[in-house]
Structures are given as structure tokens and as C-alpha cells.
GROMACS .gro file of C-alpha atoms in nm:
model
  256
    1UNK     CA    1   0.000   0.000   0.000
    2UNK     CA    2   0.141   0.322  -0.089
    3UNK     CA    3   0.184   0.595   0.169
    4UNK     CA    4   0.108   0.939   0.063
    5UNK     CA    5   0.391   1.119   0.107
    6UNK     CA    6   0.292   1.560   0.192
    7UNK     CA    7   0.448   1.765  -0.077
    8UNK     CA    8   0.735   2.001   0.130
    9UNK     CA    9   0.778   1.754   0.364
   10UNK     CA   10   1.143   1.674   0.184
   11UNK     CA   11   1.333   1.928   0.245
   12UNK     CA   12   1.683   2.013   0.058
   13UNK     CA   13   1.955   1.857   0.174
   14UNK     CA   14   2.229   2.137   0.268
   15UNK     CA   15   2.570   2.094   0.276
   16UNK     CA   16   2.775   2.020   0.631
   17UNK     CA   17   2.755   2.266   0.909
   18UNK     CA   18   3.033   2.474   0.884
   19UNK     CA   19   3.101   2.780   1.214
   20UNK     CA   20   3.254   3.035   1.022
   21UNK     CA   21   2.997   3.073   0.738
   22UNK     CA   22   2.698   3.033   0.974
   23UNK     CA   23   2.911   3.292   1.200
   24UNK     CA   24   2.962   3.592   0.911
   25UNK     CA   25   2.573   3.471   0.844
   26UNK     CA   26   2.433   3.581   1.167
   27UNK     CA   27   2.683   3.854   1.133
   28UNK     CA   28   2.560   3.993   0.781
   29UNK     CA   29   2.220   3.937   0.965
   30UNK     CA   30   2.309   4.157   1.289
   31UNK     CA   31   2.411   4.441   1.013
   32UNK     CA   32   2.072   4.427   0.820
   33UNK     CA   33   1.912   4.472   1.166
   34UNK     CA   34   2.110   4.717   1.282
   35UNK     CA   35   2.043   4.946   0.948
   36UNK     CA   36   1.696   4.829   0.989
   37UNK     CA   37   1.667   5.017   1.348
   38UNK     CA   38   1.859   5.321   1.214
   39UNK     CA   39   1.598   5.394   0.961
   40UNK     CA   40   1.324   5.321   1.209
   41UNK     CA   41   1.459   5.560   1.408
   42UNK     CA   42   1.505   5.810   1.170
   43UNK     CA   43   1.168   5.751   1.028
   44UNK     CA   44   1.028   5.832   1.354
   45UNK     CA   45   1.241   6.147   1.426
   46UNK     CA   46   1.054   6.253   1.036
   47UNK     CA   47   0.736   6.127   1.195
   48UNK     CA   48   0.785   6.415   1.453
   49UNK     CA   49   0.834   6.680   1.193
   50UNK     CA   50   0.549   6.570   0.908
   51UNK     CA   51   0.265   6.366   1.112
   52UNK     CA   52   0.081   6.308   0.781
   53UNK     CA   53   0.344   6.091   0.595
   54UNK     CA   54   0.425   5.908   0.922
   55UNK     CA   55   0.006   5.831   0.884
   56UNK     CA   56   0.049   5.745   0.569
   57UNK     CA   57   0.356   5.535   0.586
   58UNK     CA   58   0.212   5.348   0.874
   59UNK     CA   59  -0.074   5.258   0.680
   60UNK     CA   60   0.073   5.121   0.389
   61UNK     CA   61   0.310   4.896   0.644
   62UNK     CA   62  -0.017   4.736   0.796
   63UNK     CA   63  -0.137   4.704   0.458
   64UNK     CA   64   0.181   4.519   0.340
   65UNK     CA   65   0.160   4.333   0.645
   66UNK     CA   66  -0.226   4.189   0.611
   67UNK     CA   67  -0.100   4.083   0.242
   68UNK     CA   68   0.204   3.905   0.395
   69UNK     CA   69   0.006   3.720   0.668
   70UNK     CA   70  -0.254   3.614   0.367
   71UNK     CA   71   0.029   3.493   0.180
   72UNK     CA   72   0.221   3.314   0.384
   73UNK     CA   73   0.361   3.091   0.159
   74UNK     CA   74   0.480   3.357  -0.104
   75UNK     CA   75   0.694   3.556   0.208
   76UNK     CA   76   0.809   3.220   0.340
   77UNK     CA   77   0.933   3.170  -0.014
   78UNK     CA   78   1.087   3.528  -0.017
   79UNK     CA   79   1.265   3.487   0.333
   80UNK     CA   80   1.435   3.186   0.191
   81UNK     CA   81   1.549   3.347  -0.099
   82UNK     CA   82   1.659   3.665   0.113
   83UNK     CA   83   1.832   3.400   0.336
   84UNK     CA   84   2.011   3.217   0.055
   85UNK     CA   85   2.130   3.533  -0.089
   86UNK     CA   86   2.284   3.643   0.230
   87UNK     CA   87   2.501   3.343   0.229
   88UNK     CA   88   2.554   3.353  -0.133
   89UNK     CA   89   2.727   3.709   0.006
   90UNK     CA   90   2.920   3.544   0.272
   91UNK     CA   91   3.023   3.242   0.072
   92UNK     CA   92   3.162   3.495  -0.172
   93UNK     CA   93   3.338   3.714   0.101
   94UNK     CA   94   3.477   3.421   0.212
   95UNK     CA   95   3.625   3.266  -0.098
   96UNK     CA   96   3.762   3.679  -0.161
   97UNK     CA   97   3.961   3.637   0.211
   98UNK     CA   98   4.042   3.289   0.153
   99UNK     CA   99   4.264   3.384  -0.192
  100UNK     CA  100   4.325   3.740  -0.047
  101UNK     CA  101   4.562   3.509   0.252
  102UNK     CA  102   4.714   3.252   0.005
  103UNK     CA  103   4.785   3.577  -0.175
  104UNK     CA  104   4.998   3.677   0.106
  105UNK     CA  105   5.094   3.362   0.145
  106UNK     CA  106   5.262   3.352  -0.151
  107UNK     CA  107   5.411   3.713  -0.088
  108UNK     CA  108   5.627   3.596   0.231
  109UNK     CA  109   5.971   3.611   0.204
  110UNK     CA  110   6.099   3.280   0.264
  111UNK     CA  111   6.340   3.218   0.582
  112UNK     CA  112   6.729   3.260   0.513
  113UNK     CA  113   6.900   2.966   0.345
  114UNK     CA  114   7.246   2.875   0.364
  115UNK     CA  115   7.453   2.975   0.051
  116UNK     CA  116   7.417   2.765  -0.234
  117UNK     CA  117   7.773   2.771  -0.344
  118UNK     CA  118   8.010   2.830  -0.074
  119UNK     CA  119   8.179   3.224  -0.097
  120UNK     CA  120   8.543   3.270  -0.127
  121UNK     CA  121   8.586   3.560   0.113
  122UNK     CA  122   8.938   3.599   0.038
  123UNK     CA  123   8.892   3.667  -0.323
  124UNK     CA  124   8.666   3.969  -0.229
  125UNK     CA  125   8.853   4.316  -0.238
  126UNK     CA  126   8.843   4.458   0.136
  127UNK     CA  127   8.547   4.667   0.142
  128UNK     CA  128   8.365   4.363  -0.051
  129UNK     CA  129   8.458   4.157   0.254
  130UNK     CA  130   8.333   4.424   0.535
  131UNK     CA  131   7.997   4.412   0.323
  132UNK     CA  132   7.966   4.063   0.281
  133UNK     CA  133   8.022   4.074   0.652
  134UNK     CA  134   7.756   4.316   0.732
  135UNK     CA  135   7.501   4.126   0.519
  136UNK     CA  136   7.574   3.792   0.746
  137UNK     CA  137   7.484   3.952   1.036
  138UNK     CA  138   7.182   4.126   0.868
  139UNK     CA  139   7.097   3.777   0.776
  140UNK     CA  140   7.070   3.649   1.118
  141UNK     CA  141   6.884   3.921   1.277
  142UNK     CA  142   7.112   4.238   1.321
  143UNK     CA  143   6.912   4.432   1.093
  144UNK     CA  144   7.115   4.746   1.101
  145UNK     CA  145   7.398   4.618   1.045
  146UNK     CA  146   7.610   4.818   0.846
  147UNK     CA  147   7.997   4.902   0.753
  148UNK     CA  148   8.180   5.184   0.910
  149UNK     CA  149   8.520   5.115   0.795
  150UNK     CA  150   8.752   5.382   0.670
  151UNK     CA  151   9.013   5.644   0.750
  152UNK     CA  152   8.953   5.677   1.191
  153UNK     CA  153   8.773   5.435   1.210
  154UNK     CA  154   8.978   5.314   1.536
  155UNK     CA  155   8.967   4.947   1.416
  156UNK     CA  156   8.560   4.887   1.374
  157UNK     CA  157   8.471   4.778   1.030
  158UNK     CA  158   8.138   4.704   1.059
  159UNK     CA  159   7.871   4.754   1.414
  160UNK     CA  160   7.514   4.628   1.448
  161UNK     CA  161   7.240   4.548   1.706
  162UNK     CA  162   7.248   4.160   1.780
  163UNK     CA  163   6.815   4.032   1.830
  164UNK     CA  164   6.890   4.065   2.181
  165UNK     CA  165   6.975   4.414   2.237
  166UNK     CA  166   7.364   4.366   2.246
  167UNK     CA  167   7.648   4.589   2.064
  168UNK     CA  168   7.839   4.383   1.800
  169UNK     CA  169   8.126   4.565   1.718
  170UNK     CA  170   8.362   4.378   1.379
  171UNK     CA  171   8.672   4.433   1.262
  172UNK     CA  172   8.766   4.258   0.912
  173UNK     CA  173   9.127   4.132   0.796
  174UNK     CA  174   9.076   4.031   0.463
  175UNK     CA  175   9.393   3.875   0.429
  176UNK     CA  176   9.557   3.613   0.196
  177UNK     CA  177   9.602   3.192   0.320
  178UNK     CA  178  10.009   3.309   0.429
  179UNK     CA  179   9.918   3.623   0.603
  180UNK     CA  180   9.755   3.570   1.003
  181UNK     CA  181   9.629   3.843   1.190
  182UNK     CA  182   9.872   3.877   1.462
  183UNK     CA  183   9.897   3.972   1.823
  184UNK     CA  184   9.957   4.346   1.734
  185UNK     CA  185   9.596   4.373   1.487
  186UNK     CA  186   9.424   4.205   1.821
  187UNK     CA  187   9.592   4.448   2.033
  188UNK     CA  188   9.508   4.732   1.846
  189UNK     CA  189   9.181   4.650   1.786
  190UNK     CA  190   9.138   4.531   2.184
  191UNK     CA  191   9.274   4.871   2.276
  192UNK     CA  192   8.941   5.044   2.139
  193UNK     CA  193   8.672   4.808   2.081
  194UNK     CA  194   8.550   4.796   2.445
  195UNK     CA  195   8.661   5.151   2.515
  196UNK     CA  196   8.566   5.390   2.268
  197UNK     CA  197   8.326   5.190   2.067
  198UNK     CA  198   8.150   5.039   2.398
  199UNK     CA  199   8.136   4.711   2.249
  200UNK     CA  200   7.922   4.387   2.411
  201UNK     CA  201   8.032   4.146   2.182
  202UNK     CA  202   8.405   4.200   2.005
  203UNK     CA  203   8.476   4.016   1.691
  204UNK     CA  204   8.762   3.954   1.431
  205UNK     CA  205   8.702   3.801   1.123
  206UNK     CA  206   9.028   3.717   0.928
  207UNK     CA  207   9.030   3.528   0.599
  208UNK     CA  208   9.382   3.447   0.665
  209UNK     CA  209   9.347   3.288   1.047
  210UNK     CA  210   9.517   3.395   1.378
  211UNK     CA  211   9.886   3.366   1.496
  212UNK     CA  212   9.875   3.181   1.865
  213UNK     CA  213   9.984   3.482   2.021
  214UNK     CA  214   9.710   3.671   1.879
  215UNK     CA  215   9.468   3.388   1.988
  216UNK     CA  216   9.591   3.396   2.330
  217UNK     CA  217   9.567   3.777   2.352
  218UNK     CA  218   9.198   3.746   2.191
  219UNK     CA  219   9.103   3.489   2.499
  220UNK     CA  220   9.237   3.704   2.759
  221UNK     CA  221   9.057   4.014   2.645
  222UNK     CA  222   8.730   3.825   2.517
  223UNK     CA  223   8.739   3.880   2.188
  224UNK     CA  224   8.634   3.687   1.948
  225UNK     CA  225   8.820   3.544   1.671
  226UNK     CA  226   8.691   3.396   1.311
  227UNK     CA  227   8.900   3.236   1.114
  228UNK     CA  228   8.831   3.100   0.762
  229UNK     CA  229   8.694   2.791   0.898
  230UNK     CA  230   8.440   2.950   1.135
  231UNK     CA  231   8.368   3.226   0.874
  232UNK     CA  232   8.242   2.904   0.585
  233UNK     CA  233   8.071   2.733   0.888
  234UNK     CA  234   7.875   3.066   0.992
  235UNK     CA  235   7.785   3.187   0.559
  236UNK     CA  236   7.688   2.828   0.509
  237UNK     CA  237   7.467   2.777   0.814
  238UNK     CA  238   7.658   2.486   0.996
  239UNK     CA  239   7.751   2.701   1.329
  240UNK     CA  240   7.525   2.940   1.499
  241UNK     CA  241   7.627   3.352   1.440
  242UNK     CA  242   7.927   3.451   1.679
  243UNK     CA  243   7.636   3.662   1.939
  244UNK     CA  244   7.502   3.281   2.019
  245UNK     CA  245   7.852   3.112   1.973
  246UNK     CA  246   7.965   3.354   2.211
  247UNK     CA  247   7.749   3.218   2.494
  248UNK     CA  248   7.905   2.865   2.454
  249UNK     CA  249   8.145   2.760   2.627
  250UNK     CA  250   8.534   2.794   2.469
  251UNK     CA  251   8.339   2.923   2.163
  252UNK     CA  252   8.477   3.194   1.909
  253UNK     CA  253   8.874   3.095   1.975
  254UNK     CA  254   8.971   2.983   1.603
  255UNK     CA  255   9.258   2.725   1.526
  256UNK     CA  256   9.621   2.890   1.395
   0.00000   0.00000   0.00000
């Protein structure tokens, strides 16, 4: 026996609940209220001033009204299609902010790499090498990092602002394979790094290494030393920059 079956009594099928439509639904919703009361409200402030076209208004809203009660189907009909409207706007906002962020997305720079193709400091003429410097620590967070090398400097090459608030203070020795940086560069360099620059952290970076007296001066005073191994290890990203090396212990002292 067949069962009657009461036409609108299967409704659509809709799709799986999902928070932040329904949320920027009752949102959308809240705003088309909230306009709704403002021009009530100013409706009845021009009620105040013209009495006869508040009548009048008035009337045709009861009027409108009786018809929607009487046709309760049509404005049933028209709420749904108001409603489906008003998430066909917030699907479509959505689906703007959703390619808006993998637009960004896309935009962000992407985080610091080690070098490719390691960089032969020691073929780089010495101003080359105090920028090449520079951009390292830029690289790692010292983002005003730049070179001050040149005639007084008093043996800083390049300065900069380690991430946590310390002084870095460089000095560069871009010197050949046969040519160390001996105890006298440290010394001079020692003499004024601390003192007149007001250092926190004191490095040398020499492409040509450290003499041991130079290396024992460096320990004594705290300075740091970089020779060309520590130099590749720190451009190529297998050590940590000489502000973190710094806080390890027996860190920064290069081999002769």
C-alpha cells in the first residue's frame, strides 16, 4: 500500500555545518538589523516633523503586512530566498579572504638559506669583505647592520644590534692563506673596541686565520676570533652567528 507522502515535507539537503559561514551569516544578519533600526529611528524622528506621511507610511506597512500574513507561503518563499542570498554574500566574502591570505601567502619572504655555493671571502677586495660581513649579520637578525670602515675608524669595520639588544662591534682582515692576523691587529683593535666603541660582543674576522699569540691575547681580552673555517661554517649555516657562539662555552677561539 502506498503511503502518501505531503508535498514540502522533503526538504533540501544542505551541505555540512560549517562555524565560520553560519558565523559571518548571523553577522551579515546583525548588520541588516542594525540598518533596519537606524531607519526606524530616523523615520520616527521625520514622523515628529510631518505627522501626515508618518500616517500614511504606517498605513501602507499594515497594509503590506495583512497581504504578507494572507500569503504566507509567497513571504516564506521570499525569506528563503533573502536568506540564501545572504550566504551567497558570505560564501563569496569568504572565498575573496580565503585567496586574499594565500595571496599573502605567496608574498612571504621565505626564511634565510644557507649559501648555495660556498663564498670565497678571500677573493673579495676589502670593502667587498666588510659588506659581505655586514650582510651575514643582517641575515641572522642584526638588521642594522652596516659598515663603518675607513680612515679613523679606530679598528671597527662594521657595528650592528644583535636580536637581543647587544652591541656587535667587527673588525675585518681580509687577508691572503700566508698572512695571520697577529697579536699586534688584536691588540690594536682590543685597545678600542670595548673603550671607545662600547662594544658587548668584540669580533675579528680574518680570511687568513690567527697567529697563537694573537689567539691567546683574543682569549684574555674576550674577543672573538673567526678564522676562515668558522667564517664558511657561519655563511653556510653549519655554526650558529658569533652573538650565540659567544654564549658557549670555549666558543669563538679559532685554530692557527
Amino acid at each position: 500500500m502506498a503511503i502518501p507522502i505531503r508535498r514540502g515535507s522533503i526538504h533540501r539537503r544542505r551541505g555540512p555545518f560549517d562555524l565560520r559561514r553560519t558565523t559571518f551569516g548571523f553577522a551579515l544578519i546583525a548588520l541588516i538589523l542594525a540598518g533596519g533600526g537606524m531607519a526606524l529611528r530616523a523615520a520616527w524622528r521625520s514622523a515628529g516633523r510631518h505627522p501626515v506621511a508618518a500616517v500614511l507610511v504606517i498605513a501602507l506597512l499594515l497594509v503590506a503586512a495583512l497581504l504578507v500574513l494572507r500569503r504566507r507561503r509567497r513571504a516564506r518563499r521570499i525569506a528563503e530566498t533573502v536568506t540564501e542570498a545572504a550566504y551567497g554574500i558570505v560564501d563569496a566574502g569568504l572565498a575573496e579572504l580565503d585567496a586574499a591570505e594565500a595571496a599573502r601567502a605567496e608574498q612571504r619572504p621565505e626564511p634565510p638559506e644557507a649559501a648555495a655555493h660556498p663564498v670565497d671571502y678571500a677573493q673579495l677586495d676589502p670593502y667587498a669583505f666588510e659588506e659581505a660581513v655586514a650582510e651575514l649579520c643582517r641575515r641572522d637578525g642584526c638588521a642594522d647592520a652596516e659598515v663603518v670602515g675607513g680612515a679613523g675608524d679606530l679598528g671597527a669595520d662594521v657595528v650592528a644590534t644583535t636580536p637581543d639588544g647587544r652591541r656587535l662591534v667587527v673588525q675585518c682582515k681580509r687577508y691572503g692563506p700566508e698572512n695571520r692576523a697577529g697579536s699586534q691587529d688584536l691588540q690594536r683593535f682590543g685597545g678600542t673596541c670595548y673603550a671607545v666603541h662600547e662594544a658587548d660582543i668584540a669580533l675579528v674576522v680574518s680570511t687568513g686565520g690567527f697567529t697563537e699569540p694573537a689567539l691567546d691575547y683574543a682569549e684574555q681580552c674576550a674577543i672573538l676570533c673567526y678564522g676562515p673555517e668558522e667564517l664558511a661554517a657561519w655563511s653556510e649555516g653549519g655554526a650558529p652567528p658569533p652573538w650565540v657562539a659567544a654564549e658557549e662555552p670555549a666558543a669563538g677561539v679559532s685554530a692557527p
